[in-house]
CSV table of C-alpha atoms and ligand atoms in Angstrom, one decimal:
chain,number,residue,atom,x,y,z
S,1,UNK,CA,0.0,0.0,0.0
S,2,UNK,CA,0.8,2.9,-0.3
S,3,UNK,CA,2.3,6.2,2.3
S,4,UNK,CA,-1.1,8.2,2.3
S,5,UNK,CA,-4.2,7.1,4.2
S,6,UNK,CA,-6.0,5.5,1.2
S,7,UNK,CA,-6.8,1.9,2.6
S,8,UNK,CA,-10.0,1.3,1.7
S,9,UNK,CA,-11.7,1.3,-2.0
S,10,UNK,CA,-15.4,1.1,-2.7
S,11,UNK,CA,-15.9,-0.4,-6.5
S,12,UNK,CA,-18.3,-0.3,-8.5
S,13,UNK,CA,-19.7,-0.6,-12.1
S,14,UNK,CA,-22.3,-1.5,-14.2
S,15,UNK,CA,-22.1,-4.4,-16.7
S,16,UNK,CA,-19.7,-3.8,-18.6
S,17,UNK,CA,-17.0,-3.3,-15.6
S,18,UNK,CA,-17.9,-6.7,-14.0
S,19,UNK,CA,-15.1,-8.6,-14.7
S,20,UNK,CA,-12.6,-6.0,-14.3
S,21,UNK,CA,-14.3,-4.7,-11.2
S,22,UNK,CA,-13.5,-8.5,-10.2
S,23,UNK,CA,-10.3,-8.5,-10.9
S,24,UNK,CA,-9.1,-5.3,-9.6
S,25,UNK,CA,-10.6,-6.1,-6.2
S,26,UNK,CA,-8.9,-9.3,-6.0
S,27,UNK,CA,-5.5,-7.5,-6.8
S,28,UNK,CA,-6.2,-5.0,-4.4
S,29,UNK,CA,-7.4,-7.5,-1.5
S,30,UNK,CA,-4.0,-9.5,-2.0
S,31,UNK,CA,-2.4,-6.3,-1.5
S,32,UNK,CA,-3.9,-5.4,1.5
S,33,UNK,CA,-6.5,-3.4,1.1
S,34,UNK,CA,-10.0,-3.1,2.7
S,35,UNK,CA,-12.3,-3.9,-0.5
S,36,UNK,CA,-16.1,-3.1,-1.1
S,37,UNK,CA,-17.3,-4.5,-3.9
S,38,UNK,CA,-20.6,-3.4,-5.0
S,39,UNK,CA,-23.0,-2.1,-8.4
S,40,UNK,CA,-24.1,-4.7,-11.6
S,41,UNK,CA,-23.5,-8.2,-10.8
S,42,UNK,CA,-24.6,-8.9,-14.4
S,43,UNK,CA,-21.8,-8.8,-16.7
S,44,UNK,CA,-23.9,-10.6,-19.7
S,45,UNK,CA,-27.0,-8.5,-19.0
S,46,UNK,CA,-27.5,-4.8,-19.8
S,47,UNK,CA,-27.8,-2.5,-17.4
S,48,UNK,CA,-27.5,1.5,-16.3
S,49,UNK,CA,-24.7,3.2,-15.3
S,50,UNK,CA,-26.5,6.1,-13.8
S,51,UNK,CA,-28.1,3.5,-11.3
S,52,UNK,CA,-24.3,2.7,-9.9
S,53,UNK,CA,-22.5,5.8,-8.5
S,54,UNK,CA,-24.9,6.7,-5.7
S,55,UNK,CA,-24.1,3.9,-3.2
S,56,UNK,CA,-20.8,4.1,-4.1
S,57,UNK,CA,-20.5,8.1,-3.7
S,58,UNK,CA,-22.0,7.2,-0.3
S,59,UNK,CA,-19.2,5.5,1.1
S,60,UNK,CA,-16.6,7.9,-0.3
S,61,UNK,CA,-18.5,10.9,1.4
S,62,UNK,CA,-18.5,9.5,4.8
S,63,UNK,CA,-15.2,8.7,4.8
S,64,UNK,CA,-12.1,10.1,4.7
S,65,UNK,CA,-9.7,6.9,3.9
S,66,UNK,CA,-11.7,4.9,1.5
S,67,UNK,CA,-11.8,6.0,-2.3
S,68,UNK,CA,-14.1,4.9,-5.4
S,69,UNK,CA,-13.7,3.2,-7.9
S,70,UNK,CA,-15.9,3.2,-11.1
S,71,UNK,CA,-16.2,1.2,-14.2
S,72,UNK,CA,-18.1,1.5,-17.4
S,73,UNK,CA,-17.3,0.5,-20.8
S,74,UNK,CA,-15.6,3.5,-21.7
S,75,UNK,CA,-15.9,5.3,-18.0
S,76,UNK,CA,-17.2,8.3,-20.0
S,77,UNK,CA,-21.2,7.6,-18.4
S,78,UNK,CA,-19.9,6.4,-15.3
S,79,UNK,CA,-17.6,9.6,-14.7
S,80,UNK,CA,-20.5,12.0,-15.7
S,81,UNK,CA,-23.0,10.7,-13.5
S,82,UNK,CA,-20.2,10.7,-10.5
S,83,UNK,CA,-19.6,13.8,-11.4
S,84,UNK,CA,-23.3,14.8,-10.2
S,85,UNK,CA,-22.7,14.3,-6.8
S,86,UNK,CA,-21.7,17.1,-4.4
S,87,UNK,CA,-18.2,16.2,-3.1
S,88,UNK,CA,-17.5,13.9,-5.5
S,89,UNK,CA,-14.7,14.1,-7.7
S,90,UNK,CA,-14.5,11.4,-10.8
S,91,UNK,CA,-10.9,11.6,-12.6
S,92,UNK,CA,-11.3,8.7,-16.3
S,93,UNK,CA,-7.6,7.7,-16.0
S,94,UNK,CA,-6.2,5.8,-19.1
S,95,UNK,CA,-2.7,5.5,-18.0
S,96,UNK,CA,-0.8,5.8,-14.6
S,97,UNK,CA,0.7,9.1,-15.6
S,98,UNK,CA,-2.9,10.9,-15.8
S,99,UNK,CA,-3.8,9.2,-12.6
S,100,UNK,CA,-0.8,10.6,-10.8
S,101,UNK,CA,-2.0,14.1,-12.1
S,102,UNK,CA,-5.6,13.1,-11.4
S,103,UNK,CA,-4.7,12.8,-7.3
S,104,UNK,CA,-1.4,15.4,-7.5
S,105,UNK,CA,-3.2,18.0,-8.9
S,106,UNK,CA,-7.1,17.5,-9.3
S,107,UNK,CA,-8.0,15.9,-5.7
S,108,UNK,CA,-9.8,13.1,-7.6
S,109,UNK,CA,-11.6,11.2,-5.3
S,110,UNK,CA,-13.1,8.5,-7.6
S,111,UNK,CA,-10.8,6.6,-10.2
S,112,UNK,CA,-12.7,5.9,-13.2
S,113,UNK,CA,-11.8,3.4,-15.9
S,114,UNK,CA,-13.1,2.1,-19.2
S,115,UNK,CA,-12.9,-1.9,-19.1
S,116,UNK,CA,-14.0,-2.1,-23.0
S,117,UNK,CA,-10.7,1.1,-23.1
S,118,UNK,CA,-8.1,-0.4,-20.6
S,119,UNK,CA,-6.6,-3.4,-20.5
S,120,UNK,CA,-6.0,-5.2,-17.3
S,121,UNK,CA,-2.4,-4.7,-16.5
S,122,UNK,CA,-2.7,-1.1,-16.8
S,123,UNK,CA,-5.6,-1.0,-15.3
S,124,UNK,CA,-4.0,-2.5,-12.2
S,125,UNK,CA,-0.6,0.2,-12.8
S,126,UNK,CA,-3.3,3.3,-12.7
S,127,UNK,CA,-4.9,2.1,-9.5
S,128,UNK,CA,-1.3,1.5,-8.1
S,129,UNK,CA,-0.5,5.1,-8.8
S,130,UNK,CA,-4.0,6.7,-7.9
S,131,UNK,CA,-3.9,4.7,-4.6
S,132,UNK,CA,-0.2,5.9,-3.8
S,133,UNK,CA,0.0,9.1,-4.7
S,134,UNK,CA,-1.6,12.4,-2.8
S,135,UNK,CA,-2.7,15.3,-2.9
S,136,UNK,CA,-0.1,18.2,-3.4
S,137,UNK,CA,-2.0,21.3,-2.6
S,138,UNK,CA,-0.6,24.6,-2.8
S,139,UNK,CA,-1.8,26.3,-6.0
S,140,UNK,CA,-4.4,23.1,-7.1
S,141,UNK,CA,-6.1,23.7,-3.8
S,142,UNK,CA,-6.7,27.4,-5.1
S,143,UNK,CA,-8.7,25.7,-8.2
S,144,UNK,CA,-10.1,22.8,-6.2
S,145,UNK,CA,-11.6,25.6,-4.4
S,146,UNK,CA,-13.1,27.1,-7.7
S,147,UNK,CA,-14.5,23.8,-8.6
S,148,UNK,CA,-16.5,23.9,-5.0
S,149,UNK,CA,-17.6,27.6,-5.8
S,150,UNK,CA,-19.1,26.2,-9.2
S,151,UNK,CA,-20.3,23.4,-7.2
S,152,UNK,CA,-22.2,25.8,-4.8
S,153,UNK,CA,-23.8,28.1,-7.7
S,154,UNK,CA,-24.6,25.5,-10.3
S,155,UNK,CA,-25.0,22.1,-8.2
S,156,UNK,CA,-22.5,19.5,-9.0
S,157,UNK,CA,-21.1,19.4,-12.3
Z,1,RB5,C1,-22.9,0.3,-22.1
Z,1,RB5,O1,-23.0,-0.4,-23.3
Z,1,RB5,C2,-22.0,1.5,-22.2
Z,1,RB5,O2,-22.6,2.5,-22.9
Z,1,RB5,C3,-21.5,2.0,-20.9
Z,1,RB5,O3,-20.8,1.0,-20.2
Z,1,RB5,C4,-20.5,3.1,-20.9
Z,1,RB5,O4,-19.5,2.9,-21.8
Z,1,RB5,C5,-21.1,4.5,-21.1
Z,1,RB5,O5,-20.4,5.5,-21.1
């Protein structure tokens, strides 16, 4: 794991993320992490991706340590619908170099991949690097703060 307090992950998806929600939550179990798998069981039959984020958004809200993770086939619907939520911030990642900017700069609070996008291995390397890396502050706090003042007037967006 890594040296921030991230050591719990809430994942979810609808069902087109099944099987790499599966897998990500065994690699992230063997590595020691607290693990709550939830969203489509289906993974043959269609569902909604709207109908996913809100439990999921739920446990990132009330607390500090844990982070979401959301899947969708592309993570485009997933991300939007996350992004809905007050206090929830959904970063698509499609390599570990934009999740280290995700976290570093942006605050992300919810990693969101594309399993029809991403293969599995790099999958797994982005939720190393979004799990391990923190927050820098300092100047991004300044526009993390402008996001929240959008937030306030418009609702999240
Ligand atoms: C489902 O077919 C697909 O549209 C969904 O998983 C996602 O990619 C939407 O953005």
């Amino acid at each position: 794991m890594g040296e921030n307090n991230i050591q719990k992950v809430v994942i979810t998806s609808d069902h087109s993320g099944v099987l790499l929600k599966k897998e990500i939550a065994n690699y992230l179990t063997a590595k020691g992490y607290e693990v709550i798998v939830i969203g489509s069981q289906s993974g043959t039959a269609p569902d909604d991706y709207p109908d996913f984020v809100e439990p999921m958004a739920n446990y990132v809200l009330n607390d500090k340590n844990m982070v979401g993770i959301a899947i969708c086939g592309t993570g485009i619907g997933i991300g939007i619908a996350a992004a809905k939520i007050k206090g929830i911030y959904p970063a698509l990642c499609s390599s570990p170099e934009v999740a280290f900017f995700a976290r570093t700069h942006n605050d992300a609070n919810v990693l969101v991949l594309g399993s029809r996008v991403t293969a599995k291995n790099t999958a797994y390397k982005i939720v190393d690097t979004f799990l391990e890396t923190s927050f820098e502050g300092g100047r991004h706090k300044r526009r993390i703060d402008k996001i929240k003042n959008l937030e306030k007037k418009y609702g999240a967006i």
